[in-house]
XYZ file of N, CA and C in Angstrom:
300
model
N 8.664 -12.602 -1.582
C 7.316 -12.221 -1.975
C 7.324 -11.868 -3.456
N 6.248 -12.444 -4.201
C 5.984 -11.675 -5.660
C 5.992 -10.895 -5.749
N 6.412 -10.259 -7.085
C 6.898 -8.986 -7.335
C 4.828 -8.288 -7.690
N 4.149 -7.550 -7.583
C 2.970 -7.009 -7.822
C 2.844 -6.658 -9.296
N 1.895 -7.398 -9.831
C 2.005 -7.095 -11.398
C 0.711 -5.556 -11.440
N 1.680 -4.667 -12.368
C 1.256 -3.299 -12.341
C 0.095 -2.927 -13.662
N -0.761 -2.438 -13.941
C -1.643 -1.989 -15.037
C -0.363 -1.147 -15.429
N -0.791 -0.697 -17.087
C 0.062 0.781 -18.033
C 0.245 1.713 -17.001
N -0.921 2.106 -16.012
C -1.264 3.346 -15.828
C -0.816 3.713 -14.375
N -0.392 2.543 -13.334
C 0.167 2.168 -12.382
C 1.812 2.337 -12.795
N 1.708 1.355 -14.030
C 3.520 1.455 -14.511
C 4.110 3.190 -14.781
N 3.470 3.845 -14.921
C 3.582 5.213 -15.363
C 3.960 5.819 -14.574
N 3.158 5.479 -13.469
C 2.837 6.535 -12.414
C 3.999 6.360 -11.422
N 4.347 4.694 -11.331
C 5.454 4.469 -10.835
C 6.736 4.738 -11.444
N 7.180 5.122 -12.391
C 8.678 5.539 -13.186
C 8.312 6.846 -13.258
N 7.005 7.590 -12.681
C 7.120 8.959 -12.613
C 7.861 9.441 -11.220
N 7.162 8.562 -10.087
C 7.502 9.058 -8.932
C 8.972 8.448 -8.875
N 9.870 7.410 -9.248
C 10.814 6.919 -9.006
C 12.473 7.905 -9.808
N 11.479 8.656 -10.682
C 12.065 9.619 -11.472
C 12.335 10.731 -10.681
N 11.393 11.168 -9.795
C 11.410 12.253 -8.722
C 10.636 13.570 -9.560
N 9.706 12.952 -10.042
C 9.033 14.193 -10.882
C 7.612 14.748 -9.960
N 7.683 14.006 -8.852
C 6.252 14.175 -7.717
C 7.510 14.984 -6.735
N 6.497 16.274 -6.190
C 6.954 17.113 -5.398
C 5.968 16.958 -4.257
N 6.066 16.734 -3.052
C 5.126 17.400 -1.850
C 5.107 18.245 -2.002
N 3.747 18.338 -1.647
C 3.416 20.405 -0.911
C 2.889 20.825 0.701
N 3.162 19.294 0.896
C 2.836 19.647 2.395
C 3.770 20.607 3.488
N 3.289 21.404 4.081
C 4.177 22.267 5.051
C 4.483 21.263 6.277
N 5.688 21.928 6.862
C 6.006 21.136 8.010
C 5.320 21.482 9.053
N 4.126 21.944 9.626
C 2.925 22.037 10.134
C 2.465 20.215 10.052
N 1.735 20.625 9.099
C 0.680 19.493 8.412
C 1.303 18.261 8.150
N 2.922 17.996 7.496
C 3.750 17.198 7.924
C 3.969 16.271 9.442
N 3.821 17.088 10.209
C 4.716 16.613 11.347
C 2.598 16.468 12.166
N 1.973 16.969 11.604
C 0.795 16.522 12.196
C 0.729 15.022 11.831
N 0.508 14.880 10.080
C -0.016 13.409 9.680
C 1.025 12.751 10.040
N 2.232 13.066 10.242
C 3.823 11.838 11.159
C 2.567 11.705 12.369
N 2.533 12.792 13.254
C 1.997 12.135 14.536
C 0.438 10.747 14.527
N 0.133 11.538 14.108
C -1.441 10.723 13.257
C -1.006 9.219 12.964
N -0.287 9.234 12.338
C 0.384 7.938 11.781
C 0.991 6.906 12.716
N 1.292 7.921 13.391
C 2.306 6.976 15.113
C 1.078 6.665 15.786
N 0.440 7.270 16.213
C -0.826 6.973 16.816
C -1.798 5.649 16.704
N -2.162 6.071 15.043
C -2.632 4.645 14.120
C -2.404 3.228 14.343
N -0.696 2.858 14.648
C -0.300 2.096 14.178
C 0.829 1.545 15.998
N 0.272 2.659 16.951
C 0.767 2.443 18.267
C 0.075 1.388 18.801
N 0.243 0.038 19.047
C 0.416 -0.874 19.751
C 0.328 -1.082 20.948
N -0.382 -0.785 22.205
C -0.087 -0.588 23.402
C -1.047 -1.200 24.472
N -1.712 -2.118 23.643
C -2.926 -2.953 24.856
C -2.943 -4.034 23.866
N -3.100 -4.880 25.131
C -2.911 -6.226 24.729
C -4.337 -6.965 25.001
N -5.423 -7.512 24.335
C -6.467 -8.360 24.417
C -6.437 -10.088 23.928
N -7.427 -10.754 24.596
C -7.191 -12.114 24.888
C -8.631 -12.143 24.054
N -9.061 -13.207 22.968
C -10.230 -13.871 22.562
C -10.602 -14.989 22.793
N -11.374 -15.446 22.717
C -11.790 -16.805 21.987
C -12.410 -17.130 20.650
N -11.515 -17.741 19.527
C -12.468 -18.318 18.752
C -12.350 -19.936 18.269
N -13.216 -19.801 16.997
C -13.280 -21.020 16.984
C -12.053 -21.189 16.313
N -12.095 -22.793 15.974
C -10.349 -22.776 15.671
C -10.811 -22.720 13.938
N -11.778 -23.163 13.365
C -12.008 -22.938 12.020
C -12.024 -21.669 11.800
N -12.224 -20.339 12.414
C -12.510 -19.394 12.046
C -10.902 -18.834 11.963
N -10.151 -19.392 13.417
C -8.666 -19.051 12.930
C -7.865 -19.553 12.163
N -7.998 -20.775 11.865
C -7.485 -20.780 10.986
C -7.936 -20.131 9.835
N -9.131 -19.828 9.411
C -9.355 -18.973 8.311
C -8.517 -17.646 8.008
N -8.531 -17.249 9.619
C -7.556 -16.018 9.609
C -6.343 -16.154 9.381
N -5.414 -17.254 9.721
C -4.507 -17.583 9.429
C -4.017 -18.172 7.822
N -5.224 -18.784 6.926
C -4.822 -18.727 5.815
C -4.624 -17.529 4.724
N -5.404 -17.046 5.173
C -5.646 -15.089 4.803
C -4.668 -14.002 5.050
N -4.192 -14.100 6.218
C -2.925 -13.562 6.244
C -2.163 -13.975 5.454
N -1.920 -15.548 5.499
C -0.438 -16.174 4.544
C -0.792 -15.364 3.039
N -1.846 -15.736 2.716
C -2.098 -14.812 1.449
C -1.497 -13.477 1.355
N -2.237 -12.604 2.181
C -1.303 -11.218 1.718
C -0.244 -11.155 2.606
N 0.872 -12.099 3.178
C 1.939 -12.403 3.212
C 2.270 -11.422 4.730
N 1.286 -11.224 5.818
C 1.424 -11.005 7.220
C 0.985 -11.822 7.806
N 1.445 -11.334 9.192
C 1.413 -12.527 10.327
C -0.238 -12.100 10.748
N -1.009 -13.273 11.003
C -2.057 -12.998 11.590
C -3.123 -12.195 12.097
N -1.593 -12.423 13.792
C -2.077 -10.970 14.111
C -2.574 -9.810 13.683
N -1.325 -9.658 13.102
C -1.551 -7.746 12.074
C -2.871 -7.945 11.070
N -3.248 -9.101 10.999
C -4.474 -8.768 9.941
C -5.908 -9.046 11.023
N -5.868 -9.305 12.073
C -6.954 -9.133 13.067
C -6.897 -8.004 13.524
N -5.681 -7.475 13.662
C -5.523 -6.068 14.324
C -5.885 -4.799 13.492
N -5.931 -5.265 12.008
C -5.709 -4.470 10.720
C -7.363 -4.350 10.483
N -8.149 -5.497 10.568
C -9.353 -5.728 10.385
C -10.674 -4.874 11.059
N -9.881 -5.477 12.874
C -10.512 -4.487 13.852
C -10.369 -2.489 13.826
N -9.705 -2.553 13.383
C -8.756 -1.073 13.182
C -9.892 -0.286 12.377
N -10.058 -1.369 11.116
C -10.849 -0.841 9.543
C -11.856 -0.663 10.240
N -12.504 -1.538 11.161
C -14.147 -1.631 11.512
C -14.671 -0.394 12.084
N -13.679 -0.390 13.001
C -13.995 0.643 13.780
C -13.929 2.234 13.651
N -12.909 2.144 12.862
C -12.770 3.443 12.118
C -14.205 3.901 10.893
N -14.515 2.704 10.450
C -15.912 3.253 9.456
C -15.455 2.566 8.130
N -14.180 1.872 8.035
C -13.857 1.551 6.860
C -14.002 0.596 6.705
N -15.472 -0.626 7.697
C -15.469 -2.159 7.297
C -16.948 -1.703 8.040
N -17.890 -2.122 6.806
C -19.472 -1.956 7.175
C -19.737 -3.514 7.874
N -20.777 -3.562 8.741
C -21.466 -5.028 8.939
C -22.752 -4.735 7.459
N -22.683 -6.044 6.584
C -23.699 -5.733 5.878
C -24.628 -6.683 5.842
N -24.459 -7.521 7.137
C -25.388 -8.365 7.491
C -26.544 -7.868 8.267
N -25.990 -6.395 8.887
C -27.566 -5.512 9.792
C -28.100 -5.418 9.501
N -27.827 -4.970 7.880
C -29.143 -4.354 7.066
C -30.054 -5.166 5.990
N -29.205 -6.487 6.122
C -29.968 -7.557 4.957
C -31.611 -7.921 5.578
N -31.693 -7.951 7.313
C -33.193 -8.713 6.914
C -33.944 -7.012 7.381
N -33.667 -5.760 6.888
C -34.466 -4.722 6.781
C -34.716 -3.901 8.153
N -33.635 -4.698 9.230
C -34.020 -3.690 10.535
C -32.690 -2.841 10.672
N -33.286 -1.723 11.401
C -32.304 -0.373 11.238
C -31.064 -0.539 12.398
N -30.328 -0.501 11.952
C -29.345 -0.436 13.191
C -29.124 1.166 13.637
N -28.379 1.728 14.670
C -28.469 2.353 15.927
C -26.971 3.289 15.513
């Protein structure tokens, strides 16, 4: 995979933290909460069957190759965002009726 070309201000920030000049301040409380949080997130444990079209998968499938995961993880990654609040439909609101 390509190496990620960095801005000044990215480059900085990275030979700061690689330096070890970033300290946590998180307690092991709040630690071992966002560990659990994180396992949770990213727990795997039901399996669903779709149908689509095959143009649309493959779309998904060229998109992944792009940011260099398998498929899956970017349907799974996608659905994840939606649902959580972090992927709007912004097609509800284009012809002016309110969604629910």
């Amino acid at each position: 995979m390509a190496k990620t070309k960095l801005d000044p201000e990215e480059q900085e920030l990275l030979e700061a933290y690689e330096s070890g000049e970033f300290e946590s301040d998180l307690d092991a409380d709040r630690r071992e909460y966002l560990a659990k949080a994180a396992e949770q997130t990213f727990k795997k444990d039901k399996r669903i069957n779709i149908r689509i079209s095959s143009r649309d998968l493959e779309a998904l499938q060229r998109r992944a190759l792009e940011e260099g995961l398998p498929y899956q993880s970017l349907v799974s990654s996608v659905l994840h965002k939606y649902v959580s609040g972090g992927l709007k439909d912004i097609s509800a609101n284009k012809s002016g009726q309110r969604t629910r």
